[in-house]
């Protein structure tokens, strides 16, 4: 099972709250649904051609004892009439020959494995993870290329389809190994995926590679040719030389891929402070009792930390100062980490304490875990006069210039500039996950609805009476609540996936192994406005 989920939903805990249990159940319902891939008819047709499904291919590729950290499993959820489960591509990190690799597997049961905007975002995000952590990339190709009805949204811009190939060239220049296994269609621009890899494999009488398929060839030149004659396995393994290996079937192709990985030169890993792991004093399911959906309540991050760190032991830093941020050192599965966790609104001293701690972790080469539940920075005349913007900038500087890996977990709300300070997506954390109850936005739905309702009323005072004011408020709040939800976020790849709170320690454990697979750069910070 993917490490983005918990092994069991049992023991949700008496204190978790009925609403959170419903949110968790909804998440699992959606997740289990996307595991099937496309429609039942599409899966039956796929198997009739002798093919494994995308997730079966990944399972066959990975080491038998390897976990698979699946990324953004609910991408495109709630969009495109839900015709693109997981955005038609499965991505994640697992082990091949004992080495972590990034896997990108097209799901041909979903619209022929074609690419919509979210498919591209998932593919590019997987490449970013490979680049950041110097992990080899394996592409299991079975795709018809761009989903043509969406071409205006996926083709021309900087982060659109072409970025995939641009990344491949850069990854090659960095010495990051890449292997393509062509297990079905590989059409148009997608033909460059195997052509730009270090080594490529194609399945006989199944895989095809061509810039333009038979219909386009006929329209352009009048030539009539079959898929196999134009760009089948025999053509590219024996005539064109586009691929390096010809496989009998999916299983044989994946076996060849595993043998190729064995030849990769090992990447120098980061020396880390690691000792024998110890279990926390609490079972993982206790975290269900700490997650809630009420934005007015603080997440009990002291208890969350006790549930995820070794021996439930935490060495506080500045414990009695600026108490709206928790900072300190602990171990997770034997790895030393620095932890920053919100416990209220950000004041000037909160920001200064956090910036100090981030600097310590960077100079001591200690990776950081951020637990986000933050409404933002304090507002008001007094705090502006005291320089809250200057103090906040120190913290943001420290996070943005960090050289050690940062892993962000959004346990509750992540609002406004607080999202930036706590290593939101714009600040390139190595990984960012959300609990199912988490929310992200400029501000909370209630605050946004009040502000926008007041502005509307000020502009059209005569048109907005008390009754219409409440109706307007309810409409705005409902929209903000929807657009700030974890499901809305993960559908658009704003995070790396929703996780069951009970799986938090397990996921952090494997992520800490992944981020230690390469050496970290030396630390350099910018100019701090003192």
GROMACS .gro file of N, CA, C and O in nm, residues 3-88:
model
  344
    3UNK      N    1   0.250   0.465   0.095
    3UNK     CA    2   0.279   0.525   0.225
    3UNK      C    3   0.205   0.656   0.245
    3UNK      O    4   0.213   0.716   0.349
    4UNK      N    5   0.134   0.703   0.143
    4UNK     CA    6   0.054   0.824   0.159
    4UNK      C    7  -0.074   0.794   0.235
    4UNK      O    8  -0.154   0.880   0.261
    5UNK      N    9  -0.094   0.667   0.272
    5UNK     CA   10  -0.210   0.630   0.352
    5UNK      C   11  -0.164   0.549   0.471
    5UNK      O   12  -0.054   0.497   0.476
    6UNK      N   13  -0.253   0.535   0.567
    6UNK     CA   14  -0.223   0.453   0.683
    6UNK      C   15  -0.257   0.307   0.652
    6UNK      O   16  -0.344   0.279   0.571
    7UNK      N   17  -0.188   0.215   0.716
    7UNK     CA   18  -0.217   0.073   0.693
    7UNK      C   19  -0.355   0.033   0.745
    7UNK      O   20  -0.409  -0.067   0.704
    8UNK      N   21  -0.407   0.109   0.837
    8UNK     CA   22  -0.537   0.073   0.895
    8UNK      C   23  -0.611   0.198   0.936
    8UNK      O   24  -0.553   0.296   0.980
    9UNK      N   25  -0.742   0.193   0.922
    9UNK     CA   26  -0.824   0.306   0.965
    9UNK      C   27  -0.882   0.282   1.104
    9UNK      O   28  -0.960   0.362   1.154
   10UNK      N   29  -0.846   0.173   1.165
   10UNK     CA   30  -0.903   0.139   1.294
   10UNK      C   31  -0.850   0.231   1.403
   10UNK      O   32  -0.744   0.291   1.391
   11UNK      N   33  -0.927   0.240   1.511
   11UNK     CA   34  -0.881   0.315   1.627
   11UNK      C   35  -0.875   0.463   1.605
   11UNK      O   36  -0.780   0.529   1.641
   12UNK      N   37  -0.980   0.521   1.544
   12UNK     CA   38  -0.976   0.664   1.517
   12UNK      C   39  -0.980   0.747   1.644
   12UNK      O   40  -0.946   0.863   1.644
   13UNK      N   41  -1.022   0.687   1.755
   13UNK     CA   42  -1.013   0.759   1.882
   13UNK      C   43  -1.141   0.830   1.918
   13UNK      O   44  -1.208   0.887   1.834
   14UNK      N   45  -1.176   0.829   2.046
   14UNK     CA   46  -1.302   0.887   2.089
   14UNK      C   47  -1.304   1.038   2.079
   14UNK      O   48  -1.408   1.098   2.065
   15UNK      N   49  -1.188   1.101   2.089
   15UNK     CA   50  -1.187   1.247   2.093
   15UNK      C   51  -1.172   1.315   1.959
   15UNK      O   52  -1.158   1.435   1.951
   16UNK      N   53  -1.173   1.237   1.851
   16UNK     CA   54  -1.140   1.295   1.721
   16UNK      C   55  -1.249   1.384   1.667
   16UNK      O   56  -1.222   1.470   1.584
   17UNK      N   57  -1.374   1.365   1.708
   17UNK     CA   58  -1.482   1.447   1.656
   17UNK      C   59  -1.545   1.382   1.535
   17UNK      O   60  -1.477   1.334   1.445
   18UNK      N   61  -1.678   1.384   1.533
   18UNK     CA   62  -1.751   1.316   1.427
   18UNK      C   63  -1.719   1.374   1.291
   18UNK      O   64  -1.705   1.301   1.191
   19UNK      N   65  -1.703   1.506   1.283
   19UNK     CA   66  -1.678   1.569   1.155
   19UNK      C   67  -1.544   1.525   1.097
   19UNK      O   68  -1.533   1.497   0.977
   20UNK      N   69  -1.440   1.517   1.180
   20UNK     CA   70  -1.311   1.472   1.130
   20UNK      C   71  -1.319   1.329   1.080
   20UNK      O   72  -1.261   1.294   0.977
   21UNK      N   73  -1.390   1.243   1.153
   21UNK     CA   74  -1.405   1.104   1.109
   21UNK      C   75  -1.471   1.098   0.972
   21UNK      O   76  -1.433   1.017   0.887
   22UNK      N   77  -1.568   1.185   0.949
   22UNK     CA   78  -1.634   1.190   0.818
   22UNK      C   79  -1.536   1.237   0.710
   22UNK      O   80  -1.536   1.184   0.598
   23UNK      N   81  -1.453   1.334   0.744
   23UNK     CA   82  -1.353   1.384   0.648
   23UNK      C   83  -1.255   1.274   0.613
   23UNK      O   84  -1.218   1.255   0.496
   24UNK      N   85  -1.210   1.199   0.714
   24UNK     CA   86  -1.115   1.089   0.692
   24UNK      C   87  -1.178   0.979   0.607
   24UNK      O   88  -1.114   0.926   0.515
   25UNK      N   89  -1.303   0.946   0.637
   25UNK     CA   90  -1.373   0.844   0.559
   25UNK      C   91  -1.388   0.888   0.414
   25UNK      O   92  -1.372   0.808   0.321
   26UNK      N   93  -1.418   1.015   0.392
   26UNK     CA   94  -1.434   1.067   0.256
   26UNK      C   95  -1.301   1.055   0.181
   26UNK      O   96  -1.298   1.017   0.063
   27UNK      N   97  -1.192   1.087   0.249
   27UNK     CA   98  -1.060   1.075   0.186
   27UNK      C   99  -1.034   0.932   0.143
   27UNK      O  100  -0.993   0.905   0.028
   28UNK      N  101  -1.057   0.835   0.232
   28UNK     CA  102  -1.031   0.696   0.197
   28UNK      C  103  -1.124   0.646   0.087
   28UNK      O  104  -1.083   0.567   0.001
   29UNK      N  105  -1.246   0.693   0.088
   29UNK     CA  106  -1.340   0.655  -0.018
   29UNK      C  107  -1.288   0.700  -0.154
   29UNK      O  108  -1.288   0.624  -0.252
   30UNK      N  109  -1.241   0.825  -0.161
   30UNK     CA  110  -1.188   0.877  -0.287
   30UNK      C  111  -1.058   0.807  -0.325
   30UNK      O  112  -1.035   0.775  -0.442
   31UNK      N  113  -0.971   0.786  -0.227
   31UNK     CA  114  -0.842   0.722  -0.254
   31UNK      C  115  -0.860   0.580  -0.307
   31UNK      O  116  -0.799   0.540  -0.407
   32UNK      N  117  -0.946   0.502  -0.241
   32UNK     CA  118  -0.967   0.364  -0.285
   32UNK      C  119  -1.029   0.359  -0.424
   32UNK      O  120  -1.005   0.265  -0.501
   33UNK      N  121  -1.106   0.461  -0.457
   33UNK     CA  122  -1.168   0.466  -0.590
   33UNK      C  123  -1.063   0.488  -0.699
   33UNK      O  124  -1.067   0.423  -0.804
   34UNK      N  125  -0.966   0.577  -0.676
   34UNK     CA  126  -0.867   0.605  -0.780
   34UNK      C  127  -0.767   0.491  -0.796
   34UNK      O  128  -0.701   0.481  -0.900
   35UNK      N  129  -0.756   0.403  -0.698
   35UNK     CA  130  -0.664   0.290  -0.709
   35UNK      C  131  -0.701   0.201  -0.827
   35UNK      O  132  -0.615   0.133  -0.884
   36UNK      N  133  -0.829   0.200  -0.864
   36UNK     CA  134  -0.874   0.115  -0.974
   36UNK      C  135  -0.830   0.168  -1.110
   36UNK      O  136  -0.835   0.096  -1.210
   37UNK      N  137  -0.788   0.293  -1.117
   37UNK     CA  138  -0.750   0.353  -1.244
   37UNK      C  139  -0.872   0.401  -1.320
   37UNK      O  140  -0.961   0.464  -1.262
   38UNK      N  141  -0.878   0.371  -1.449
   38UNK     CA  142  -0.990   0.415  -1.532
   38UNK      C  143  -1.114   0.330  -1.511
   38UNK      O  144  -1.126   0.256  -1.413
   39UNK      N  145  -1.206   0.335  -1.606
   39UNK     CA  146  -1.330   0.260  -1.595
   39UNK      C  147  -1.302   0.110  -1.600
   39UNK      O  148  -1.197   0.065  -1.648
   40UNK      N  149  -1.398   0.033  -1.551
   40UNK     CA  150  -1.384  -0.113  -1.552
   40UNK      C  151  -1.364  -0.164  -1.695
   40UNK      O  152  -1.282  -0.253  -1.720
   41UNK      N  153  -1.438  -0.106  -1.789
   41UNK     CA  154  -1.427  -0.145  -1.929
   41UNK      C  155  -1.285  -0.118  -1.982
   41UNK      O  156  -1.227  -0.201  -2.053
   42UNK      N  157  -1.230  -0.001  -1.946
   42UNK     CA  158  -1.096   0.036  -1.993
   42UNK      C  159  -0.991  -0.057  -1.934
   42UNK      O  160  -0.894  -0.095  -2.002
   43UNK      N  161  -1.008  -0.095  -1.808
   43UNK     CA  162  -0.911  -0.184  -1.743
   43UNK      C  163  -0.916  -0.323  -1.806
   43UNK      O  164  -0.812  -0.386  -1.831
   44UNK      N  165  -1.038  -0.373  -1.835
   44UNK     CA  166  -1.052  -0.504  -1.900
   44UNK      C  167  -0.985  -0.504  -2.038
   44UNK      O  168  -0.912  -0.597  -2.073
   45UNK      N  169  -1.005  -0.398  -2.114
   45UNK     CA  170  -0.942  -0.386  -2.246
   45UNK      C  171  -0.789  -0.381  -2.233
   45UNK      O  172  -0.717  -0.446  -2.311
   46UNK      N  173  -0.742  -0.306  -2.135
   46UNK     CA  174  -0.598  -0.294  -2.110
   46UNK      C  175  -0.536  -0.431  -2.081
   46UNK      O  176  -0.434  -0.468  -2.139
   47UNK      N  177  -0.600  -0.506  -1.994
   47UNK     CA  178  -0.548  -0.639  -1.957
   47UNK      C  179  -0.557  -0.736  -2.075
   47UNK      O  180  -0.471  -0.825  -2.089
   48UNK      N  181  -0.659  -0.721  -2.158
   48UNK     CA  182  -0.675  -0.812  -2.273
   48UNK      C  183  -0.559  -0.800  -2.371
   48UNK      O  184  -0.535  -0.890  -2.452
   49UNK      N  185  -0.487  -0.690  -2.363
   49UNK     CA  186  -0.370  -0.669  -2.450
   49UNK      C  187  -0.241  -0.721  -2.386
   49UNK      O  188  -0.130  -0.694  -2.435
   50UNK      N  189  -0.256  -0.792  -2.274
   50UNK     CA  190  -0.139  -0.850  -2.207
   50UNK      C  191  -0.063  -0.751  -2.122
   50UNK      O  192   0.053  -0.777  -2.085
   51UNK      N  193  -0.126  -0.640  -2.086
   51UNK     CA  194  -0.058  -0.535  -2.010
   51UNK      C  195  -0.090  -0.542  -1.862
   51UNK      O  196  -0.200  -0.579  -1.821
   52UNK      N  197   0.008  -0.504  -1.781
   52UNK     CA  198  -0.015  -0.479  -1.640
   52UNK      C  199  -0.070  -0.338  -1.624
   52UNK      O  200  -0.045  -0.251  -1.708
   53UNK      N  201  -0.144  -0.313  -1.516
   53UNK     CA  202  -0.189  -0.177  -1.489
   53UNK      C  203  -0.071  -0.093  -1.438
   53UNK      O  204   0.035  -0.148  -1.403
   54UNK      N  205  -0.089   0.037  -1.432
   54UNK     CA  206   0.020   0.127  -1.390
   54UNK      C  207   0.072   0.089  -1.252
   54UNK      O  208   0.195   0.082  -1.231
   55UNK      N  209  -0.017   0.067  -1.157
   55UNK     CA  210   0.028   0.035  -1.021
   55UNK      C  211   0.088  -0.104  -1.013
   55UNK      O  212   0.179  -0.129  -0.932
   56UNK      N  213   0.040  -0.198  -1.095
   56UNK     CA  214   0.102  -0.332  -1.100
   56UNK      C  215   0.243  -0.324  -1.158
   56UNK      O  216   0.333  -0.395  -1.114
   57UNK      N  217   0.261  -0.239  -1.256
   57UNK     CA  218   0.395  -0.220  -1.312
   57UNK      C  219   0.492  -0.167  -1.207
   57UNK      O  220   0.607  -0.212  -1.197
   58UNK      N  221   0.445  -0.069  -1.129
   58UNK     CA  222   0.531  -0.014  -1.023
   58UNK      C  223   0.564  -0.121  -0.920
   58UNK      O  224   0.680  -0.135  -0.877
   59UNK      N  225   0.465  -0.198  -0.880
   59UNK     CA  226   0.487  -0.304  -0.781
   59UNK      C  227   0.588  -0.405  -0.833
   59UNK      O  228   0.673  -0.454  -0.757
   60UNK      N  229   0.580  -0.439  -0.962
   60UNK     CA  230   0.674  -0.534  -1.021
   60UNK      C  231   0.815  -0.476  -1.030
   60UNK      O  232   0.914  -0.548  -1.013
   61UNK      N  233   0.823  -0.348  -1.056
   61UNK     CA  234   0.953  -0.281  -1.068
   61UNK      C  235   1.026  -0.270  -0.935
   61UNK      O  236   1.148  -0.294  -0.927
   62UNK      N  237   0.955  -0.235  -0.829
   62UNK     CA  238   1.019  -0.206  -0.701
   62UNK      C  239   1.065  -0.333  -0.630
   62UNK      O  240   1.015  -0.443  -0.655
   63UNK      N  241   1.163  -0.315  -0.540
   63UNK     CA  242   1.206  -0.426  -0.454
   63UNK      C  243   1.088  -0.478  -0.374
   63UNK      O  244   0.997  -0.402  -0.337
   64UNK      N  245   1.090  -0.607  -0.344
   64UNK     CA  246   0.975  -0.670  -0.277
   64UNK      C  247   0.945  -0.607  -0.142
   64UNK      O  248   0.830  -0.601  -0.100
   65UNK      N  249   1.048  -0.561  -0.072
   65UNK     CA  250   1.025  -0.504   0.061
   65UNK      C  251   1.019  -0.351   0.059
   65UNK      O  252   1.021  -0.286   0.163
   66UNK      N  253   1.010  -0.294  -0.061
   66UNK     CA  254   1.012  -0.147  -0.070
   66UNK      C  255   0.873  -0.087  -0.049
   66UNK      O  256   0.775  -0.132  -0.108
   67UNK      N  257   0.866   0.017   0.035
   67UNK     CA  258   0.741   0.093   0.040
   67UNK      C  259   0.732   0.180  -0.086
   67UNK      O  260   0.831   0.198  -0.157
   68UNK      N  261   0.616   0.230  -0.116
   68UNK     CA  262   0.599   0.322  -0.228
   68UNK      C  263   0.531   0.448  -0.176
   68UNK      O  264   0.417   0.444  -0.132
   69UNK      N  265   0.604   0.558  -0.179
   69UNK     CA  266   0.550   0.686  -0.135
   69UNK      C  267   0.481   0.751  -0.255
   69UNK      O  268   0.542   0.820  -0.334
   70UNK      N  269   0.351   0.724  -0.269
   70UNK     CA  270   0.277   0.778  -0.383
   70UNK      C  271   0.249   0.926  -0.361
   70UNK      O  272   0.217   0.970  -0.251
   71UNK      N  273   0.261   1.004  -0.468
   71UNK     CA  274   0.244   1.148  -0.462
   71UNK      C  275   0.115   1.190  -0.530
   71UNK      O  276   0.081   1.140  -0.638
   72UNK      N  277   0.042   1.281  -0.466
   72UNK     CA  278  -0.076   1.345  -0.525
   72UNK      C  279  -0.172   1.244  -0.587
   72UNK      O  280  -0.214   1.257  -0.703
   73UNK      N  281  -0.209   1.144  -0.509
   73UNK     CA  282  -0.299   1.039  -0.560
   73UNK      C  283  -0.435   1.094  -0.601
   73UNK      O  284  -0.500   1.039  -0.690
   74UNK      N  285  -0.479   1.203  -0.538
   74UNK     CA  286  -0.611   1.259  -0.569
   74UNK      C  287  -0.602   1.379  -0.663
   74UNK      O  288  -0.690   1.464  -0.666
   75UNK      N  289  -0.496   1.385  -0.743
   75UNK     CA  290  -0.484   1.492  -0.843
   75UNK      C  291  -0.603   1.487  -0.938
   75UNK      O  292  -0.647   1.379  -0.978
   76UNK      N  293  -0.654   1.605  -0.973
   76UNK     CA  294  -0.767   1.623  -1.066
   76UNK      C  295  -0.900   1.578  -1.006
   76UNK      O  296  -1.002   1.581  -1.075
   77UNK      N  297  -0.901   1.540  -0.878
   77UNK     CA  298  -1.027   1.502  -0.815
   77UNK      C  299  -1.124   1.621  -0.817
   77UNK      O  300  -1.088   1.734  -0.785
   78UNK      N  301  -1.249   1.593  -0.856
   78UNK     CA  302  -1.349   1.698  -0.860
   78UNK      C  303  -1.343   1.786  -0.983
   78UNK      O  304  -1.421   1.880  -0.996
   79UNK      N  305  -1.251   1.758  -1.073
   79UNK     CA  306  -1.238   1.833  -1.197
   79UNK      C  307  -1.263   1.742  -1.318
   79UNK      O  308  -1.258   1.621  -1.307
   80UNK      N  309  -1.291   1.803  -1.433
   80UNK     CA  310  -1.311   1.729  -1.558
   80UNK      C  311  -1.416   1.618  -1.543
   80UNK      O  312  -1.404   1.510  -1.601
   81UNK      N  313  -1.520   1.646  -1.463
   81UNK     CA  314  -1.626   1.546  -1.437
   81UNK      C  315  -1.567   1.416  -1.383
   81UNK      O  316  -1.621   1.307  -1.407
   82UNK      N  317  -1.454   1.427  -1.313
   82UNK     CA  318  -1.387   1.311  -1.252
   82UNK      C  319  -1.354   1.202  -1.354
   82UNK      O  320  -1.356   1.083  -1.323
   83UNK      N  321  -1.319   1.243  -1.474
   83UNK     CA  322  -1.281   1.147  -1.578
   83UNK      C  323  -1.131   1.117  -1.580
   83UNK      O  324  -1.084   1.036  -1.661
   84UNK      N  325  -1.054   1.185  -1.492
   84UNK     CA  326  -0.909   1.165  -1.489
   84UNK      C  327  -0.863   1.128  -1.349
   84UNK      O  328  -0.795   1.205  -1.281
   85UNK      N  329  -0.897   1.008  -1.299
   85UNK     CA  330  -0.851   0.968  -1.166
   85UNK      C  331  -0.698   0.972  -1.157
   85UNK      O  332  -0.628   0.924  -1.248
   86UNK      N  333  -0.647   1.032  -1.051
   86UNK     CA  334  -0.503   1.050  -1.030
   86UNK      C  335  -0.438   1.125  -1.146
   86UNK      O  336  -0.317   1.115  -1.168
   87UNK      N  337  -0.519   1.201  -1.220
   87UNK     CA  338  -0.472   1.277  -1.337
   87UNK      C  339  -0.409   1.187  -1.443
   87UNK      O  340  -0.330   1.231  -1.525
   88UNK      N  341  -0.443   1.059  -1.440
   88UNK     CA  342  -0.396   0.968  -1.543
   88UNK      C  343  -0.249   0.932  -1.535
   88UNK      O  344  -0.192   0.880  -1.632
   0.00000   0.00000   0.00000
